[in-house]
């Protein structure tokens, strides 16, 4: 009996998902980006539709070097804030993922990862549409090369 109840519950859950209203498709709201051992991201611009209530960014380190030598993270701030946050992130240190703690300027960030690792962060797009946003890796020495524009595209 227990098994059939669980099957029923699973079926109901699937049906509820299928019937959910027409928010933007999940895949539109999930972006992936890669960092490598050459201190490069594979994207200079990332775009999501404004219809995404939240965005998930998946960061993959495609290299082999460890995070002490060639760590990467993904940090999002307003473009006006990015250089100051990157600078202060150095003092925060690897234990804090090179991100200033409890800092309102940091809209979202992942942990620092090394080669072969993957991480992700999910954040709300509330109040971000139309803002001039920059993403970057805050590992010391990386922000000036590993950065790009983050766009929340209005329909
Ligand atoms: Zn990096």
PDB file of C-alpha atoms and ligand atoms in Angstrom:
ATOM      1  CA  UNK A   1       0.000   0.000   0.000  1.00  0.00           C
ATOM      2  CA  UNK A   2       2.831   2.334   0.850  1.00  0.00           C
ATOM      3  CA  UNK A   3       4.320   1.940  -2.629  1.00  0.00           C
ATOM      4  CA  UNK A   4       1.096   2.751  -4.409  1.00  0.00           C
ATOM      5  CA  UNK A   5       0.577   5.819  -2.223  1.00  0.00           C
ATOM      6  CA  UNK A   6       4.003   7.114  -3.189  1.00  0.00           C
ATOM      7  CA  UNK A   7       3.306   6.502  -6.838  1.00  0.00           C
ATOM      8  CA  UNK A   8       0.088   8.439  -6.528  1.00  0.00           C
ATOM      9  CA  UNK A   9       1.886  11.285  -4.795  1.00  0.00           C
ATOM     10  CA  UNK A  10       4.536  11.358  -7.500  1.00  0.00           C
ATOM     11  CA  UNK A  11       1.896  11.421 -10.195  1.00  0.00           C
ATOM     12  CA  UNK A  12       0.095  14.283  -8.512  1.00  0.00           C
ATOM     13  CA  UNK A  13       3.349  16.208  -8.187  1.00  0.00           C
ATOM     14  CA  UNK A  14       4.134  15.756 -11.888  1.00  0.00           C
ATOM     15  CA  UNK A  15       0.647  16.893 -12.802  1.00  0.00           C
ATOM     16  CA  UNK A  16       1.022  19.982 -10.639  1.00  0.00           C
ATOM     17  CA  UNK A  17       4.267  20.851 -12.389  1.00  0.00           C
ATOM     18  CA  UNK A  18       2.686  20.424 -15.813  1.00  0.00           C
ATOM     19  CA  UNK A  19      -0.225  22.621 -14.808  1.00  0.00           C
ATOM     20  CA  UNK A  20       1.856  25.458 -13.350  1.00  0.00           C
ATOM     21  CA  UNK A  21       1.246  28.824 -15.008  1.00  0.00           C
ATOM     22  CA  UNK A  22       3.324  30.117 -17.854  1.00  0.00           C
ATOM     23  CA  UNK A  23       6.416  31.528 -16.253  1.00  0.00           C
ATOM     24  CA  UNK A  24       9.512  31.654 -18.444  1.00  0.00           C
ATOM     25  CA  UNK A  25      10.800  28.199 -19.251  1.00  0.00           C
ATOM     26  CA  UNK A  26      13.284  26.938 -16.705  1.00  0.00           C
ATOM     27  CA  UNK A  27      16.064  26.555 -19.234  1.00  0.00           C
ATOM     28  CA  UNK A  28      15.872  30.241 -20.189  1.00  0.00           C
ATOM     29  CA  UNK A  29      16.525  31.132 -16.572  1.00  0.00           C
ATOM     30  CA  UNK A  30      19.525  28.849 -16.111  1.00  0.00           C
ATOM     31  CA  UNK A  31      22.823  29.996 -17.578  1.00  0.00           C
ATOM     32  CA  UNK A  32      26.106  28.134 -17.681  1.00  0.00           C
ATOM     33  CA  UNK A  33      29.577  29.572 -17.932  1.00  0.00           C
ATOM     34  CA  UNK A  34      33.002  27.972 -17.961  1.00  0.00           C
ATOM     35  CA  UNK A  35      36.333  29.075 -16.548  1.00  0.00           C
ATOM     36  CA  UNK A  36      39.616  27.488 -17.585  1.00  0.00           C
ATOM     37  CA  UNK A  37      43.290  27.243 -16.645  1.00  0.00           C
ATOM     38  CA  UNK A  38      44.077  30.182 -18.966  1.00  0.00           C
ATOM     39  CA  UNK A  39      42.183  32.554 -16.627  1.00  0.00           C
ATOM     40  CA  UNK A  40      39.314  32.959 -19.061  1.00  0.00           C
ATOM     41  CA  UNK A  41      35.546  32.748 -18.990  1.00  0.00           C
ATOM     42  CA  UNK A  42      33.954  31.404 -22.156  1.00  0.00           C
ATOM     43  CA  UNK A  43      31.381  34.222 -22.231  1.00  0.00           C
ATOM     44  CA  UNK A  44      31.584  38.007 -22.282  1.00  0.00           C
ATOM     45  CA  UNK A  45      27.864  38.515 -21.995  1.00  0.00           C
ATOM     46  CA  UNK A  46      25.099  36.595 -20.251  1.00  0.00           C
ATOM     47  CA  UNK A  47      21.447  37.375 -20.875  1.00  0.00           C
ATOM     48  CA  UNK A  48      18.226  36.271 -19.236  1.00  0.00           C
ATOM     49  CA  UNK A  49      14.695  37.392 -20.030  1.00  0.00           C
ATOM     50  CA  UNK A  50      13.104  39.717 -17.486  1.00  0.00           C
ATOM     51  CA  UNK A  51      10.318  37.145 -17.114  1.00  0.00           C
ATOM     52  CA  UNK A  52      12.668  34.996 -15.014  1.00  0.00           C
ATOM     53  CA  UNK A  53      11.788  35.523 -11.352  1.00  0.00           C
ATOM     54  CA  UNK A  54      15.076  33.968 -10.414  1.00  0.00           C
ATOM     55  CA  UNK A  55      18.208  33.021 -12.293  1.00  0.00           C
ATOM     56  CA  UNK A  56      20.534  30.098 -11.767  1.00  0.00           C
ATOM     57  CA  UNK A  57      24.123  30.442 -12.921  1.00  0.00           C
ATOM     58  CA  UNK A  58      26.168  27.261 -13.162  1.00  0.00           C
ATOM     59  CA  UNK A  59      29.924  27.695 -13.192  1.00  0.00           C
ATOM     60  CA  UNK A  60      32.143  24.908 -14.457  1.00  0.00           C
ATOM     61  CA  UNK A  61      35.923  24.981 -14.104  1.00  0.00           C
ATOM     62  CA  UNK A  62      37.098  23.069 -17.155  1.00  0.00           C
ATOM     63  CA  UNK A  63      40.776  23.214 -16.217  1.00  0.00           C
ATOM     64  CA  UNK A  64      42.899  21.026 -13.973  1.00  0.00           C
ATOM     65  CA  UNK A  65      44.605  23.492 -11.643  1.00  0.00           C
ATOM     66  CA  UNK A  66      43.496  23.612  -8.013  1.00  0.00           C
ATOM     67  CA  UNK A  67      41.615  26.480  -6.478  1.00  0.00           C
ATOM     68  CA  UNK A  68      44.613  27.888  -4.613  1.00  0.00           C
ATOM     69  CA  UNK A  69      46.417  28.472  -7.922  1.00  0.00           C
ATOM     70  CA  UNK A  70      43.651  29.047 -10.460  1.00  0.00           C
ATOM     71  CA  UNK A  71      40.408  29.287  -8.533  1.00  0.00           C
ATOM     72  CA  UNK A  72      37.324  30.726 -10.144  1.00  0.00           C
ATOM     73  CA  UNK A  73      34.048  31.995  -8.834  1.00  0.00           C
ATOM     74  CA  UNK A  74      31.197  33.966 -10.347  1.00  0.00           C
ATOM     75  CA  UNK A  75      30.249  37.254  -8.726  1.00  0.00           C
ATOM     76  CA  UNK A  76      27.544  39.693  -9.828  1.00  0.00           C
ATOM     77  CA  UNK A  77      27.445  43.386  -8.933  1.00  0.00           C
ATOM     78  CA  UNK A  78      26.355  46.619 -10.510  1.00  0.00           C
ATOM     79  CA  UNK A  79      29.017  47.706 -12.962  1.00  0.00           C
ATOM     80  CA  UNK A  80      29.739  50.793 -10.828  1.00  0.00           C
ATOM     81  CA  UNK A  81      30.559  48.531  -7.870  1.00  0.00           C
ATOM     82  CA  UNK A  82      32.548  45.794  -9.509  1.00  0.00           C
ATOM     83  CA  UNK A  83      36.066  47.177  -9.186  1.00  0.00           C
ATOM     84  CA  UNK A  84      35.675  48.141  -5.535  1.00  0.00           C
ATOM     85  CA  UNK A  85      34.111  44.787  -4.659  1.00  0.00           C
ATOM     86  CA  UNK A  86      36.883  42.967  -6.517  1.00  0.00           C
ATOM     87  CA  UNK A  87      39.509  44.961  -4.634  1.00  0.00           C
ATOM     88  CA  UNK A  88      37.924  44.343  -1.235  1.00  0.00           C
ATOM     89  CA  UNK A  89      37.425  40.685  -2.106  1.00  0.00           C
ATOM     90  CA  UNK A  90      41.186  40.180  -2.044  1.00  0.00           C
ATOM     91  CA  UNK A  91      41.235  41.029   1.662  1.00  0.00           C
ATOM     92  CA  UNK A  92      38.287  38.694   2.308  1.00  0.00           C
ATOM     93  CA  UNK A  93      40.539  35.802   1.322  1.00  0.00           C
ATOM     94  CA  UNK A  94      39.935  32.337  -0.067  1.00  0.00           C
ATOM     95  CA  UNK A  95      38.075  31.244   3.077  1.00  0.00           C
ATOM     96  CA  UNK A  96      35.422  33.806   2.139  1.00  0.00           C
ATOM     97  CA  UNK A  97      35.623  33.012  -1.580  1.00  0.00           C
ATOM     98  CA  UNK A  98      37.320  36.388  -2.159  1.00  0.00           C
ATOM     99  CA  UNK A  99      33.980  38.114  -1.619  1.00  0.00           C
ATOM    100  CA  UNK A 100      33.370  40.865   0.972  1.00  0.00           C
ATOM    101  CA  UNK A 101      31.045  39.426   3.622  1.00  0.00           C
ATOM    102  CA  UNK A 102      27.527  40.766   4.224  1.00  0.00           C
ATOM    103  CA  UNK A 103      28.001  43.295   1.471  1.00  0.00           C
ATOM    104  CA  UNK A 104      24.848  44.633  -0.180  1.00  0.00           C
ATOM    105  CA  UNK A 105      26.760  45.416  -3.353  1.00  0.00           C
ATOM    106  CA  UNK A 106      27.198  41.690  -3.973  1.00  0.00           C
ATOM    107  CA  UNK A 107      24.037  40.637  -5.802  1.00  0.00           C
ATOM    108  CA  UNK A 108      25.088  36.997  -6.100  1.00  0.00           C
ATOM    109  CA  UNK A 109      28.194  34.881  -5.915  1.00  0.00           C
ATOM    110  CA  UNK A 110      29.331  31.272  -6.033  1.00  0.00           C
ATOM    111  CA  UNK A 111      32.070  29.631  -4.022  1.00  0.00           C
ATOM    112  CA  UNK A 112      35.584  29.462  -5.467  1.00  0.00           C
ATOM    113  CA  UNK A 113      36.195  26.164  -7.277  1.00  0.00           C
ATOM    114  CA  UNK A 114      39.190  24.443  -8.808  1.00  0.00           C
ATOM    115  CA  UNK A 115      39.688  22.410 -11.970  1.00  0.00           C
ATOM    116  CA  UNK A 116      37.051  19.771 -12.673  1.00  0.00           C
ATOM    117  CA  UNK A 117      34.576  21.244 -10.211  1.00  0.00           C
ATOM    118  CA  UNK A 118      31.137  22.741 -10.766  1.00  0.00           C
ATOM    119  CA  UNK A 119      29.087  25.072  -8.615  1.00  0.00           C
ATOM    120  CA  UNK A 120      26.006  27.210  -8.974  1.00  0.00           C
ATOM    121  CA  UNK A 121      24.100  30.088  -7.448  1.00  0.00           C
ATOM    122  CA  UNK A 122      20.447  31.071  -7.686  1.00  0.00           C
ATOM    123  CA  UNK A 123      19.291  34.626  -7.126  1.00  0.00           C
ATOM    124  CA  UNK A 124      16.230  36.794  -7.554  1.00  0.00           C
ATOM    125  CA  UNK A 125      15.999  39.228 -10.447  1.00  0.00           C
ATOM    126  CA  UNK A 126      13.791  41.573  -8.434  1.00  0.00           C
ATOM    127  CA  UNK A 127      14.750  45.230  -9.018  1.00  0.00           C
ATOM    128  CA  UNK A 128      17.571  44.263 -11.386  1.00  0.00           C
ATOM    129  CA  UNK A 129      15.901  44.838 -14.764  1.00  0.00           C
ATOM    130  CA  UNK A 130      17.505  47.748 -16.560  1.00  0.00           C
ATOM    131  CA  UNK A 131      20.515  47.861 -14.238  1.00  0.00           C
ATOM    132  CA  UNK A 132      24.022  47.955 -15.686  1.00  0.00           C
ATOM    133  CA  UNK A 133      25.458  44.731 -14.253  1.00  0.00           C
ATOM    134  CA  UNK A 134      28.882  43.119 -14.419  1.00  0.00           C
ATOM    135  CA  UNK A 135      29.850  39.549 -13.587  1.00  0.00           C
ATOM    136  CA  UNK A 136      33.413  38.623 -12.757  1.00  0.00           C
ATOM    137  CA  UNK A 137      35.744  36.169 -11.048  1.00  0.00           C
ATOM    138  CA  UNK A 138      37.063  37.749  -7.853  1.00  0.00           C
ATOM    139  CA  UNK A 139      40.146  35.542  -7.479  1.00  0.00           C
ATOM    140  CA  UNK A 140      43.100  37.946  -7.060  1.00  0.00           C
ATOM    141  CA  UNK A 141      44.367  39.077 -10.452  1.00  0.00           C
ATOM    142  CA  UNK A 142      41.406  37.656 -12.334  1.00  0.00           C
ATOM    143  CA  UNK A 143      38.685  40.353 -12.301  1.00  0.00           C
ATOM    144  CA  UNK A 144      40.259  42.591 -14.930  1.00  0.00           C
ATOM    145  CA  UNK A 145      40.324  39.699 -17.417  1.00  0.00           C
ATOM    146  CA  UNK A 146      37.505  37.453 -16.262  1.00  0.00           C
ATOM    147  CA  UNK A 147      34.514  39.761 -16.491  1.00  0.00           C
ATOM    148  CA  UNK A 148      31.514  40.421 -18.662  1.00  0.00           C
ATOM    149  CA  UNK A 149      28.132  42.043 -18.938  1.00  0.00           C
ATOM    150  CA  UNK A 150      25.015  40.597 -17.375  1.00  0.00           C
ATOM    151  CA  UNK A 151      21.792  41.625 -19.090  1.00  0.00           C
ATOM    152  CA  UNK A 152      18.226  41.182 -17.918  1.00  0.00           C
ATOM    153  CA  UNK A 153      16.430  41.687 -21.190  1.00  0.00           C
ATOM    154  CA  UNK A 154      13.078  43.460 -21.092  1.00  0.00           C
ATOM    155  CA  UNK A 155      10.531  42.017 -23.486  1.00  0.00           C
TER     156      UNK A 155
HETATM  157 ZN1  LIG B   1      39.235  33.135 -11.772  1.00  0.00          ZN
END
